[in-house]
């Protein structure tokens, strides 16, 4: 924190300004960040700027022109910022107007090791990658002779403890949906008496009519404010926001209460324990009484889109115990939390479970997707039951392998744990100083996976750009930080500085 | 056909042989194919072999070893053939045992312009591609400054007539599901009274509970034996085979009769017209009476996975008219038929519709996916309604652009139409010669999108490999041909020759 305060003294005050002086101050701020940085540890990515550069408002004139043009062929109403990736580097995202922002949103938490990371660039330029790109196989039918090796030296090297198999997919939504499909097949197989028992004529005939028993009256249990994707099955388990769900038919699947913890945690111990116990009781009630029996519970280690809602390891241990007790599968959705961001490779590593989850889904920072599993009973009993044309993408699997190697080479999970602690302390100080502006700070000990609530969240995020920082939100009022794994102490200082300026402005 | 018959005289008879003599004959056959080829027109892909090479049974010893190893980490029960893509070229797929097969299955119809196509290799090695691979954006939030240009010089240059917008996706399943979502939002918006009418409190509250009206009791109408993907929404419209559907919960959506035409078409005109009229009547009945009103009809131009079932342009014109009459959207699923295989860029170009389909979905040979649309009302009325993190893949969009350029450069759609006619005539002759073995030949005038039924289909496909050809099946008994767009007359001759050998063996 000393360096933060020292850095803060370098910056001009930004309170009560005209738009013109505001812009001047922003430029001065980013210029001083540039000057301040050389004393810091070197960036992991060579050539990364020492700080943000703000040249225009965002979007600036060039961006505005390009956005107007893009809108004729592509819906731009959710556009946040037009980017120029050829000029983006490391933790910094550039735009066509010459603005360069510290990016702690990172493509909705999906850039792992920095823009234009040289190691990834190298992997992208190998003959192996070119072949994977242009000779894309139907993996289930015609895998490449070296597919086992690609899996074994890449995706499987980071398989969660106890899970040694993977089913590859395209993105988070279908990773979850294929995991759900595996769960339904597993449950019906149990009901039939095992893998060797054939489908009945009734199963076969009714499945073709979308009717039970072939299309069973079973469910996946998820939690209130959960997000698991936006295709029809995954959206039925998503309960984040109405705008995600409105007008789309959904399965009548159950949603359990998620414990809404109060912060700071140390001041609400009993209350929070009670909330978690009640949530677990709700899960058990739904497992045992819902009219569409759940065959799996799916949960995010930290509810991300839903507003960065955390629960304790004890809660997740309880969930694992409940699912075991009732013979229900336990699916952990690590699409947003996985691949190092919480200071462990998988967020569920924080829980110290006795038995591993049954399936762990991944995507985003992996730049590919799928689900891990260990129990051989989760391989369906016949071929072509879990199948599609591409079943993932070997080019993206090669990229994930390069990402893993880069994470290991630079020890980036450790880095994220350490920098996360530093960043959390810094924001904690700010929260004490500005209790009306930074509320419910959460994510302590969870790497850089940190969030807080802002009473003026949307304005907060908009202002952040003016101070050279690209930040995202989640839920109704959370500011969510999702830096890359190459986010270092000197980046944290710039972010902390900007956060204070935003709050004060 | 003259050249086919001439080529046939070169080959030894393969009927009634011992396994040893069978293998010897196969070798002789492929050797003679190699000799015969130089007289043919040059291949589009330089370096393509003149014919197949069979060195071992398939899988051979090297493949068997690798498959056994792969099975420890990847379900290999649907494995058809282990491939070595570094040695595959043009129309030819290689394996680790040195076998090289003429590939008319082409990764389930998804390789457009040949293995290791030099133009695609060049595109895969550009700095632009490397950047797209390693700097993958959240497209809806942070599109690249040149995304409009990538769309406009690529995907949109081949947009079906009347459709000038695209929503990009990852694969066929989610392309269809996002199109379905657009349809549901469109219908509910109409019911509300237009894009300007806000959601009701009841809409909002019920959507979060997966209940109507927020999660509406509406449906997508599809056809018996249709295939539209295997995620939960798309699988609810898929009616191909029980193995695709068993044990997976499904929406209670309606399925209409698909006309099962009799062949040869010219001998069953009245019967087939009646079948199509009945199917249309069934569609109208379901649109007007189903308890979950359909807001869209989805149809494949040729039912592919379901067994290569065709219908006439008149049928599809009738379908378009019916959907217009009842204010239901018309979605054409061109995932397998699109991108040139039927001798037109889009198979629905064969229909001469008065008004274009409302949405056309694509994937496979495009090597990327999505849906085209034209009506601005199909853009949802608010941002973030049709949204996900990646929303497609710019790397794959660049590849599709290169594919399109290659198709144009070599005029491959015309090639496919022409070679398709030649191939169809050749198989027609074989069907007359072997009426018990080649039945219900279909796909006349549909490029190389040709199929026929075999009473011993699975055996047929297996034997084909021994004769140097990789062929796929569809439905219960169809042999489906899905050559690449670079499939030429001399490849057709090799295929025809092999087909006869298979039938005779």
PDB file of C-alpha atoms in Angstrom, chain A residues 206-452:
ATOM      1  CA  UNK A 206     -41.242 -42.224 -26.768  1.00  0.00           C
ATOM      2  CA  UNK A 207     -37.841 -40.565 -27.230  1.00  0.00           C
ATOM      3  CA  UNK A 208     -38.753 -39.888 -30.852  1.00  0.00           C
ATOM      4  CA  UNK A 209     -41.934 -38.164 -29.661  1.00  0.00           C
ATOM      5  CA  UNK A 210     -40.122 -35.992 -27.096  1.00  0.00           C
ATOM      6  CA  UNK A 211     -42.117 -37.831 -24.424  1.00  0.00           C
ATOM      7  CA  UNK A 212     -41.238 -39.742 -21.270  1.00  0.00           C
ATOM      8  CA  UNK A 213     -39.775 -42.196 -20.545  1.00  0.00           C
ATOM      9  CA  UNK A 214     -37.482 -41.779 -23.589  1.00  0.00           C
ATOM     10  CA  UNK A 215     -37.286 -38.016 -23.023  1.00  0.00           C
ATOM     11  CA  UNK A 216     -37.343 -38.278 -19.251  1.00  0.00           C
ATOM     12  CA  UNK A 217     -39.091 -36.035 -16.762  1.00  0.00           C
ATOM     13  CA  UNK A 218     -35.866 -35.225 -14.963  1.00  0.00           C
ATOM     14  CA  UNK A 219     -34.104 -31.973 -14.226  1.00  0.00           C
ATOM     15  CA  UNK A 220     -30.864 -30.198 -13.434  1.00  0.00           C
ATOM     16  CA  UNK A 221     -30.948 -28.228 -10.202  1.00  0.00           C
ATOM     17  CA  UNK A 222     -29.298 -24.833 -10.310  1.00  0.00           C
ATOM     18  CA  UNK A 223     -29.247 -21.792  -8.068  1.00  0.00           C
ATOM     19  CA  UNK A 224     -30.935 -18.426  -8.029  1.00  0.00           C
ATOM     20  CA  UNK A 225     -28.792 -15.802  -9.799  1.00  0.00           C
ATOM     21  CA  UNK A 226     -26.738 -18.549 -11.441  1.00  0.00           C
ATOM     22  CA  UNK A 227     -25.413 -18.226 -14.967  1.00  0.00           C
ATOM     23  CA  UNK A 228     -24.662 -21.343 -17.013  1.00  0.00           C
ATOM     24  CA  UNK A 229     -25.176 -20.181 -20.576  1.00  0.00           C
ATOM     25  CA  UNK A 230     -27.868 -19.102 -22.956  1.00  0.00           C
ATOM     26  CA  UNK A 231     -28.822 -22.052 -25.107  1.00  0.00           C
ATOM     27  CA  UNK A 232     -32.094 -23.770 -24.253  1.00  0.00           C
ATOM     28  CA  UNK A 233     -30.875 -26.295 -21.699  1.00  0.00           C
ATOM     29  CA  UNK A 234     -28.227 -24.099 -20.128  1.00  0.00           C
ATOM     30  CA  UNK A 235     -30.593 -21.122 -20.098  1.00  0.00           C
ATOM     31  CA  UNK A 236     -33.081 -23.225 -18.154  1.00  0.00           C
ATOM     32  CA  UNK A 237     -30.451 -23.369 -15.403  1.00  0.00           C
ATOM     33  CA  UNK A 238     -29.500 -19.698 -15.754  1.00  0.00           C
ATOM     34  CA  UNK A 239     -31.258 -17.323 -13.369  1.00  0.00           C
ATOM     35  CA  UNK A 240     -29.085 -14.242 -13.627  1.00  0.00           C
ATOM     36  CA  UNK A 241     -31.248 -11.543 -15.237  1.00  0.00           C
ATOM     37  CA  UNK A 242     -34.614 -11.362 -17.003  1.00  0.00           C
ATOM     38  CA  UNK A 243     -32.989  -9.903 -20.128  1.00  0.00           C
ATOM     39  CA  UNK A 244     -31.130 -13.222 -20.503  1.00  0.00           C
ATOM     40  CA  UNK A 245     -34.309 -15.270 -20.278  1.00  0.00           C
ATOM     41  CA  UNK A 246     -37.309 -13.273 -21.513  1.00  0.00           C
ATOM     42  CA  UNK A 247     -39.365 -14.840 -24.304  1.00  0.00           C
ATOM     43  CA  UNK A 248     -37.340 -18.057 -24.455  1.00  0.00           C
ATOM     44  CA  UNK A 249     -39.121 -21.321 -23.592  1.00  0.00           C
ATOM     45  CA  UNK A 250     -37.528 -23.085 -20.656  1.00  0.00           C
ATOM     46  CA  UNK A 251     -37.690 -26.417 -18.865  1.00  0.00           C
ATOM     47  CA  UNK A 252     -39.534 -26.322 -15.580  1.00  0.00           C
ATOM     48  CA  UNK A 253     -36.373 -27.128 -13.634  1.00  0.00           C
ATOM     49  CA  UNK A 254     -35.855 -26.182  -9.994  1.00  0.00           C
ATOM     50  CA  UNK A 255     -33.777 -23.334  -8.615  1.00  0.00           C
ATOM     51  CA  UNK A 256     -32.425 -23.412  -5.085  1.00  0.00           C
ATOM     52  CA  UNK A 257     -31.673 -20.438  -2.902  1.00  0.00           C
ATOM     53  CA  UNK A 258     -28.073 -19.305  -3.120  1.00  0.00           C
ATOM     54  CA  UNK A 259     -26.717 -17.972   0.180  1.00  0.00           C
ATOM     55  CA  UNK A 260     -26.490 -14.203  -0.069  1.00  0.00           C
ATOM     56  CA  UNK A 261     -23.600 -13.469   2.226  1.00  0.00           C
ATOM     57  CA  UNK A 262     -23.200 -10.221   4.101  1.00  0.00           C
ATOM     58  CA  UNK A 263     -19.922  -8.315   4.139  1.00  0.00           C
ATOM     59  CA  UNK A 264     -17.485  -7.935   5.691  1.00  0.00           C
ATOM     60  CA  UNK A 265     -17.665 -11.671   6.366  1.00  0.00           C
ATOM     61  CA  UNK A 266     -16.063 -11.423   9.803  1.00  0.00           C
ATOM     62  CA  UNK A 267     -18.903  -9.224  11.037  1.00  0.00           C
ATOM     63  CA  UNK A 268     -21.669 -11.586   9.886  1.00  0.00           C
ATOM     64  CA  UNK A 269     -20.426 -15.046  10.754  1.00  0.00           C
ATOM     65  CA  UNK A 270     -23.550 -16.484  12.344  1.00  0.00           C
ATOM     66  CA  UNK A 271     -25.899 -14.830   9.902  1.00  0.00           C
ATOM     67  CA  UNK A 272     -23.927 -16.145   6.927  1.00  0.00           C
ATOM     68  CA  UNK A 273     -23.716 -19.650   8.368  1.00  0.00           C
ATOM     69  CA  UNK A 274     -27.479 -19.576   8.753  1.00  0.00           C
ATOM     70  CA  UNK A 275     -27.927 -18.413   5.147  1.00  0.00           C
ATOM     71  CA  UNK A 276     -25.743 -21.243   3.897  1.00  0.00           C
ATOM     72  CA  UNK A 277     -27.530 -23.828   6.036  1.00  0.00           C
ATOM     73  CA  UNK A 278     -30.878 -22.613   4.708  1.00  0.00           C
ATOM     74  CA  UNK A 279     -29.633 -22.787   1.143  1.00  0.00           C
ATOM     75  CA  UNK A 280     -28.448 -26.360   1.676  1.00  0.00           C
ATOM     76  CA  UNK A 281     -31.801 -27.258   3.191  1.00  0.00           C
ATOM     77  CA  UNK A 282     -33.476 -25.786   0.121  1.00  0.00           C
ATOM     78  CA  UNK A 283     -31.277 -27.931  -2.120  1.00  0.00           C
ATOM     79  CA  UNK A 284     -32.202 -31.060  -0.184  1.00  0.00           C
ATOM     80  CA  UNK A 285     -35.892 -30.174  -0.268  1.00  0.00           C
ATOM     81  CA  UNK A 286     -35.798 -29.711  -4.041  1.00  0.00           C
ATOM     82  CA  UNK A 287     -33.779 -32.885  -4.643  1.00  0.00           C
ATOM     83  CA  UNK A 288     -36.255 -34.927  -2.645  1.00  0.00           C
ATOM     84  CA  UNK A 289     -39.546 -33.280  -3.606  1.00  0.00           C
ATOM     85  CA  UNK A 290     -39.337 -31.542  -6.975  1.00  0.00           C
ATOM     86  CA  UNK A 291     -41.795 -32.952  -9.494  1.00  0.00           C
ATOM     87  CA  UNK A 292     -38.948 -33.311 -12.029  1.00  0.00           C
ATOM     88  CA  UNK A 293     -36.288 -35.105  -9.974  1.00  0.00           C
ATOM     89  CA  UNK A 294     -32.861 -33.500 -10.340  1.00  0.00           C
ATOM     90  CA  UNK A 295     -30.141 -35.875 -11.528  1.00  0.00           C
ATOM     91  CA  UNK A 296     -27.441 -33.255 -11.028  1.00  0.00           C
ATOM     92  CA  UNK A 297     -26.754 -30.038  -9.179  1.00  0.00           C
ATOM     93  CA  UNK A 298     -24.783 -27.441 -11.120  1.00  0.00           C
ATOM     94  CA  UNK A 299     -23.048 -24.607  -9.339  1.00  0.00           C
ATOM     95  CA  UNK A 300     -20.481 -21.892 -10.018  1.00  0.00           C
ATOM     96  CA  UNK A 301     -17.742 -21.572  -7.384  1.00  0.00           C
ATOM     97  CA  UNK A 302     -18.437 -17.847  -7.540  1.00  0.00           C
ATOM     98  CA  UNK A 303     -21.655 -16.748  -9.239  1.00  0.00           C
ATOM     99  CA  UNK A 304     -20.162 -14.467 -11.828  1.00  0.00           C
ATOM    100  CA  UNK A 305     -22.750 -12.956 -14.185  1.00  0.00           C
ATOM    101  CA  UNK A 306     -25.212 -13.026 -11.293  1.00  0.00           C
ATOM    102  CA  UNK A 307     -23.229 -10.437  -9.350  1.00  0.00           C
ATOM    103  CA  UNK A 308     -20.113 -12.089  -7.928  1.00  0.00           C
ATOM    104  CA  UNK A 309     -21.840 -14.022  -5.206  1.00  0.00           C
ATOM    105  CA  UNK A 310     -19.539 -16.115  -3.061  1.00  0.00           C
ATOM    106  CA  UNK A 311     -20.136 -18.919  -0.603  1.00  0.00           C
ATOM    107  CA  UNK A 312     -17.812 -20.599   1.863  1.00  0.00           C
ATOM    108  CA  UNK A 313     -15.912 -23.854   1.321  1.00  0.00           C
ATOM    109  CA  UNK A 314     -18.167 -25.303   4.013  1.00  0.00           C
ATOM    110  CA  UNK A 315     -21.189 -24.597   1.837  1.00  0.00           C
ATOM    111  CA  UNK A 316     -19.683 -26.409  -1.122  1.00  0.00           C
ATOM    112  CA  UNK A 317     -18.553 -29.290   1.092  1.00  0.00           C
ATOM    113  CA  UNK A 318     -22.153 -29.493   2.260  1.00  0.00           C
ATOM    114  CA  UNK A 319     -23.350 -29.497  -1.314  1.00  0.00           C
ATOM    115  CA  UNK A 320     -20.963 -32.312  -2.206  1.00  0.00           C
ATOM    116  CA  UNK A 321     -22.190 -34.294   0.800  1.00  0.00           C
ATOM    117  CA  UNK A 322     -25.836 -33.731  -0.112  1.00  0.00           C
ATOM    118  CA  UNK A 323     -25.341 -34.789  -3.710  1.00  0.00           C
ATOM    119  CA  UNK A 324     -23.539 -37.941  -2.535  1.00  0.00           C
ATOM    120  CA  UNK A 325     -26.272 -38.681  -0.027  1.00  0.00           C
ATOM    121  CA  UNK A 326     -29.013 -38.444  -2.629  1.00  0.00           C
ATOM    122  CA  UNK A 327     -27.079 -40.022  -5.513  1.00  0.00           C
ATOM    123  CA  UNK A 328     -27.174 -36.841  -7.538  1.00  0.00           C
ATOM    124  CA  UNK A 329     -24.244 -35.683  -9.660  1.00  0.00           C
ATOM    125  CA  UNK A 330     -22.272 -32.611  -8.677  1.00  0.00           C
ATOM    126  CA  UNK A 331     -21.308 -30.429 -11.650  1.00  0.00           C
ATOM    127  CA  UNK A 332     -19.017 -27.490 -11.002  1.00  0.00           C
ATOM    128  CA  UNK A 333     -19.232 -24.801 -13.671  1.00  0.00           C
ATOM    129  CA  UNK A 334     -15.739 -23.292 -13.829  1.00  0.00           C
ATOM    130  CA  UNK A 335     -16.312 -21.481 -17.116  1.00  0.00           C
ATOM    131  CA  UNK A 336     -15.518 -18.110 -15.567  1.00  0.00           C
ATOM    132  CA  UNK A 337     -13.670 -19.104 -12.388  1.00  0.00           C
ATOM    133  CA  UNK A 338     -11.312 -21.671 -13.895  1.00  0.00           C
ATOM    134  CA  UNK A 339      -7.763 -21.380 -15.210  1.00  0.00           C
ATOM    135  CA  UNK A 340      -6.091 -19.524 -12.414  1.00  0.00           C
ATOM    136  CA  UNK A 341      -8.092 -16.377 -11.794  1.00  0.00           C
ATOM    137  CA  UNK A 342      -8.931 -17.226  -8.173  1.00  0.00           C
ATOM    138  CA  UNK A 343      -5.314 -17.911  -7.261  1.00  0.00           C
ATOM    139  CA  UNK A 344      -5.736 -21.650  -7.715  1.00  0.00           C
ATOM    140  CA  UNK A 345      -5.981 -23.296 -11.115  1.00  0.00           C
ATOM    141  CA  UNK A 346      -9.559 -24.343 -10.396  1.00  0.00           C
ATOM    142  CA  UNK A 347     -11.643 -22.359  -7.968  1.00  0.00           C
ATOM    143  CA  UNK A 348     -13.023 -25.538  -6.424  1.00  0.00           C
ATOM    144  CA  UNK A 349      -9.466 -26.349  -5.314  1.00  0.00           C
ATOM    145  CA  UNK A 350     -10.221 -23.874  -2.518  1.00  0.00           C
ATOM    146  CA  UNK A 351     -12.833 -26.216  -1.051  1.00  0.00           C
ATOM    147  CA  UNK A 352     -10.749 -29.247  -0.034  1.00  0.00           C
ATOM    148  CA  UNK A 353     -13.456 -31.691  -1.001  1.00  0.00           C
ATOM    149  CA  UNK A 354     -13.241 -35.307   0.190  1.00  0.00           C
ATOM    150  CA  UNK A 355     -14.359 -36.539  -3.209  1.00  0.00           C
ATOM    151  CA  UNK A 356     -13.978 -34.575  -6.436  1.00  0.00           C
ATOM    152  CA  UNK A 357     -16.926 -33.104  -8.309  1.00  0.00           C
ATOM    153  CA  UNK A 358     -18.429 -35.508 -10.847  1.00  0.00           C
ATOM    154  CA  UNK A 359     -17.913 -33.079 -13.696  1.00  0.00           C
ATOM    155  CA  UNK A 360     -16.113 -29.761 -14.050  1.00  0.00           C
ATOM    156  CA  UNK A 361     -16.920 -27.574 -17.042  1.00  0.00           C
ATOM    157  CA  UNK A 362     -14.542 -25.002 -18.493  1.00  0.00           C
ATOM    158  CA  UNK A 363     -14.204 -22.430 -21.260  1.00  0.00           C
ATOM    159  CA  UNK A 364     -13.192 -18.710 -21.445  1.00  0.00           C
ATOM    160  CA  UNK A 365      -9.533 -18.464 -20.363  1.00  0.00           C
ATOM    161  CA  UNK A 366      -9.012 -21.993 -21.661  1.00  0.00           C
ATOM    162  CA  UNK A 367      -9.922 -20.588 -25.098  1.00  0.00           C
ATOM    163  CA  UNK A 368     -11.558 -23.939 -25.687  1.00  0.00           C
ATOM    164  CA  UNK A 369     -14.262 -25.716 -23.731  1.00  0.00           C
ATOM    165  CA  UNK A 370     -15.577 -28.970 -22.387  1.00  0.00           C
ATOM    166  CA  UNK A 371     -16.104 -30.950 -19.252  1.00  0.00           C
ATOM    167  CA  UNK A 372     -13.773 -33.086 -17.216  1.00  0.00           C
ATOM    168  CA  UNK A 373     -14.959 -36.260 -15.539  1.00  0.00           C
ATOM    169  CA  UNK A 374     -13.449 -39.303 -13.892  1.00  0.00           C
ATOM    170  CA  UNK A 375     -16.124 -41.923 -13.271  1.00  0.00           C
ATOM    171  CA  UNK A 376     -16.185 -44.288 -16.277  1.00  0.00           C
ATOM    172  CA  UNK A 377     -19.954 -44.607 -15.817  1.00  0.00           C
ATOM    173  CA  UNK A 378     -20.194 -41.089 -17.193  1.00  0.00           C
ATOM    174  CA  UNK A 379     -19.104 -42.389 -20.585  1.00  0.00           C
ATOM    175  CA  UNK A 380     -22.466 -43.245 -22.141  1.00  0.00           C
ATOM    176  CA  UNK A 381     -23.004 -46.959 -22.653  1.00  0.00           C
ATOM    177  CA  UNK A 382     -23.094 -46.744 -26.452  1.00  0.00           C
ATOM    178  CA  UNK A 383     -21.273 -44.753 -29.103  1.00  0.00           C
ATOM    179  CA  UNK A 384     -22.923 -41.757 -30.776  1.00  0.00           C
ATOM    180  CA  UNK A 385     -24.867 -40.835 -27.651  1.00  0.00           C
ATOM    181  CA  UNK A 386     -22.541 -37.956 -26.805  1.00  0.00           C
ATOM    182  CA  UNK A 387     -21.491 -36.817 -30.227  1.00  0.00           C
ATOM    183  CA  UNK A 388     -21.567 -33.968 -32.723  1.00  0.00           C
ATOM    184  CA  UNK A 389     -19.649 -33.145 -35.878  1.00  0.00           C
ATOM    185  CA  UNK A 390     -16.754 -31.133 -34.502  1.00  0.00           C
ATOM    186  CA  UNK A 391     -16.796 -31.986 -30.788  1.00  0.00           C
ATOM    187  CA  UNK A 392     -14.490 -29.098 -30.014  1.00  0.00           C
ATOM    188  CA  UNK A 393     -11.665 -27.624 -32.013  1.00  0.00           C
ATOM    189  CA  UNK A 394      -8.099 -28.987 -32.125  1.00  0.00           C
ATOM    190  CA  UNK A 395      -6.764 -25.521 -33.055  1.00  0.00           C
ATOM    191  CA  UNK A 396      -8.170 -24.139 -29.807  1.00  0.00           C
ATOM    192  CA  UNK A 397      -6.906 -27.189 -27.918  1.00  0.00           C
ATOM    193  CA  UNK A 398      -3.401 -26.377 -29.168  1.00  0.00           C
ATOM    194  CA  UNK A 399      -3.864 -22.810 -28.004  1.00  0.00           C
ATOM    195  CA  UNK A 400      -4.934 -23.962 -24.544  1.00  0.00           C
ATOM    196  CA  UNK A 401      -1.805 -26.092 -24.384  1.00  0.00           C
ATOM    197  CA  UNK A 402       0.295 -23.012 -25.121  1.00  0.00           C
ATOM    198  CA  UNK A 403      -1.646 -21.063 -22.481  1.00  0.00           C
ATOM    199  CA  UNK A 404      -1.007 -23.769 -19.902  1.00  0.00           C
ATOM    200  CA  UNK A 405       2.714 -23.767 -20.702  1.00  0.00           C
ATOM    201  CA  UNK A 406       2.832 -19.987 -20.369  1.00  0.00           C
ATOM    202  CA  UNK A 407       0.997 -20.122 -17.043  1.00  0.00           C
ATOM    203  CA  UNK A 408       3.498 -22.687 -15.807  1.00  0.00           C
ATOM    204  CA  UNK A 409       6.566 -20.920 -17.198  1.00  0.00           C
ATOM    205  CA  UNK A 410       5.690 -17.657 -15.451  1.00  0.00           C
ATOM    206  CA  UNK A 411       4.038 -19.281 -12.425  1.00  0.00           C
ATOM    207  CA  UNK A 412       1.010 -17.143 -13.100  1.00  0.00           C
ATOM    208  CA  UNK A 413      -1.398 -18.813 -10.701  1.00  0.00           C
ATOM    209  CA  UNK A 414       0.937 -17.937  -7.845  1.00  0.00           C
ATOM    210  CA  UNK A 415       1.276 -14.447  -9.282  1.00  0.00           C
ATOM    211  CA  UNK A 416      -2.479 -14.065  -9.378  1.00  0.00           C
ATOM    212  CA  UNK A 417      -2.873 -15.240  -5.790  1.00  0.00           C
ATOM    213  CA  UNK A 418      -0.217 -12.787  -4.604  1.00  0.00           C
ATOM    214  CA  UNK A 419      -1.308  -9.786  -6.661  1.00  0.00           C
ATOM    215  CA  UNK A 420      -4.905 -10.544  -5.777  1.00  0.00           C
ATOM    216  CA  UNK A 421      -4.112 -10.234  -2.084  1.00  0.00           C
ATOM    217  CA  UNK A 422      -2.353  -6.937  -2.692  1.00  0.00           C
ATOM    218  CA  UNK A 423      -5.206  -5.614  -4.795  1.00  0.00           C
ATOM    219  CA  UNK A 424      -7.788  -6.722  -2.271  1.00  0.00           C
ATOM    220  CA  UNK A 425      -5.978  -4.888   0.538  1.00  0.00           C
ATOM    221  CA  UNK A 426      -5.802  -1.786  -1.577  1.00  0.00           C
ATOM    222  CA  UNK A 427      -9.510  -1.812  -2.339  1.00  0.00           C
ATOM    223  CA  UNK A 428     -10.240  -2.598   1.290  1.00  0.00           C
ATOM    224  CA  UNK A 429      -8.502   0.654   2.225  1.00  0.00           C
ATOM    225  CA  UNK A 430     -10.487   2.525  -0.398  1.00  0.00           C
ATOM    226  CA  UNK A 431     -13.716   0.967   0.875  1.00  0.00           C
ATOM    227  CA  UNK A 432     -12.935   2.243   4.361  1.00  0.00           C
ATOM    228  CA  UNK A 433     -12.247   5.683   2.952  1.00  0.00           C
ATOM    229  CA  UNK A 434     -15.319   5.736   0.684  1.00  0.00           C
ATOM    230  CA  UNK A 435     -17.847   3.475   2.390  1.00  0.00           C
ATOM    231  CA  UNK A 436     -20.730   4.959   0.399  1.00  0.00           C
ATOM    232  CA  UNK A 437     -19.081   4.204  -2.922  1.00  0.00           C
ATOM    233  CA  UNK A 438     -17.366   0.843  -2.477  1.00  0.00           C
ATOM    234  CA  UNK A 439     -19.612  -1.647  -0.733  1.00  0.00           C
ATOM    235  CA  UNK A 440     -19.663  -5.370  -0.013  1.00  0.00           C
ATOM    236  CA  UNK A 441     -16.098  -5.911  -1.133  1.00  0.00           C
ATOM    237  CA  UNK A 442     -15.654  -9.621  -1.795  1.00  0.00           C
ATOM    238  CA  UNK A 443     -13.149 -12.109  -3.123  1.00  0.00           C
ATOM    239  CA  UNK A 444     -10.588 -12.100  -0.322  1.00  0.00           C
ATOM    240  CA  UNK A 445      -8.087 -14.884  -0.898  1.00  0.00           C
ATOM    241  CA  UNK A 446      -9.646 -15.563  -4.321  1.00  0.00           C
ATOM    242  CA  UNK A 447      -6.829 -14.171  -6.439  1.00  0.00           C
ATOM    243  CA  UNK A 448      -7.890 -11.219  -8.537  1.00  0.00           C
ATOM    244  CA  UNK A 449     -11.485 -12.489  -8.719  1.00  0.00           C
ATOM    245  CA  UNK A 450     -12.615  -9.465  -6.724  1.00  0.00           C
ATOM    246  CA  UNK A 451     -15.822  -7.455  -6.809  1.00  0.00           C
ATOM    247  CA  UNK A 452     -17.653  -4.768  -4.913  1.00  0.00           C
TER     248      UNK A 452
END
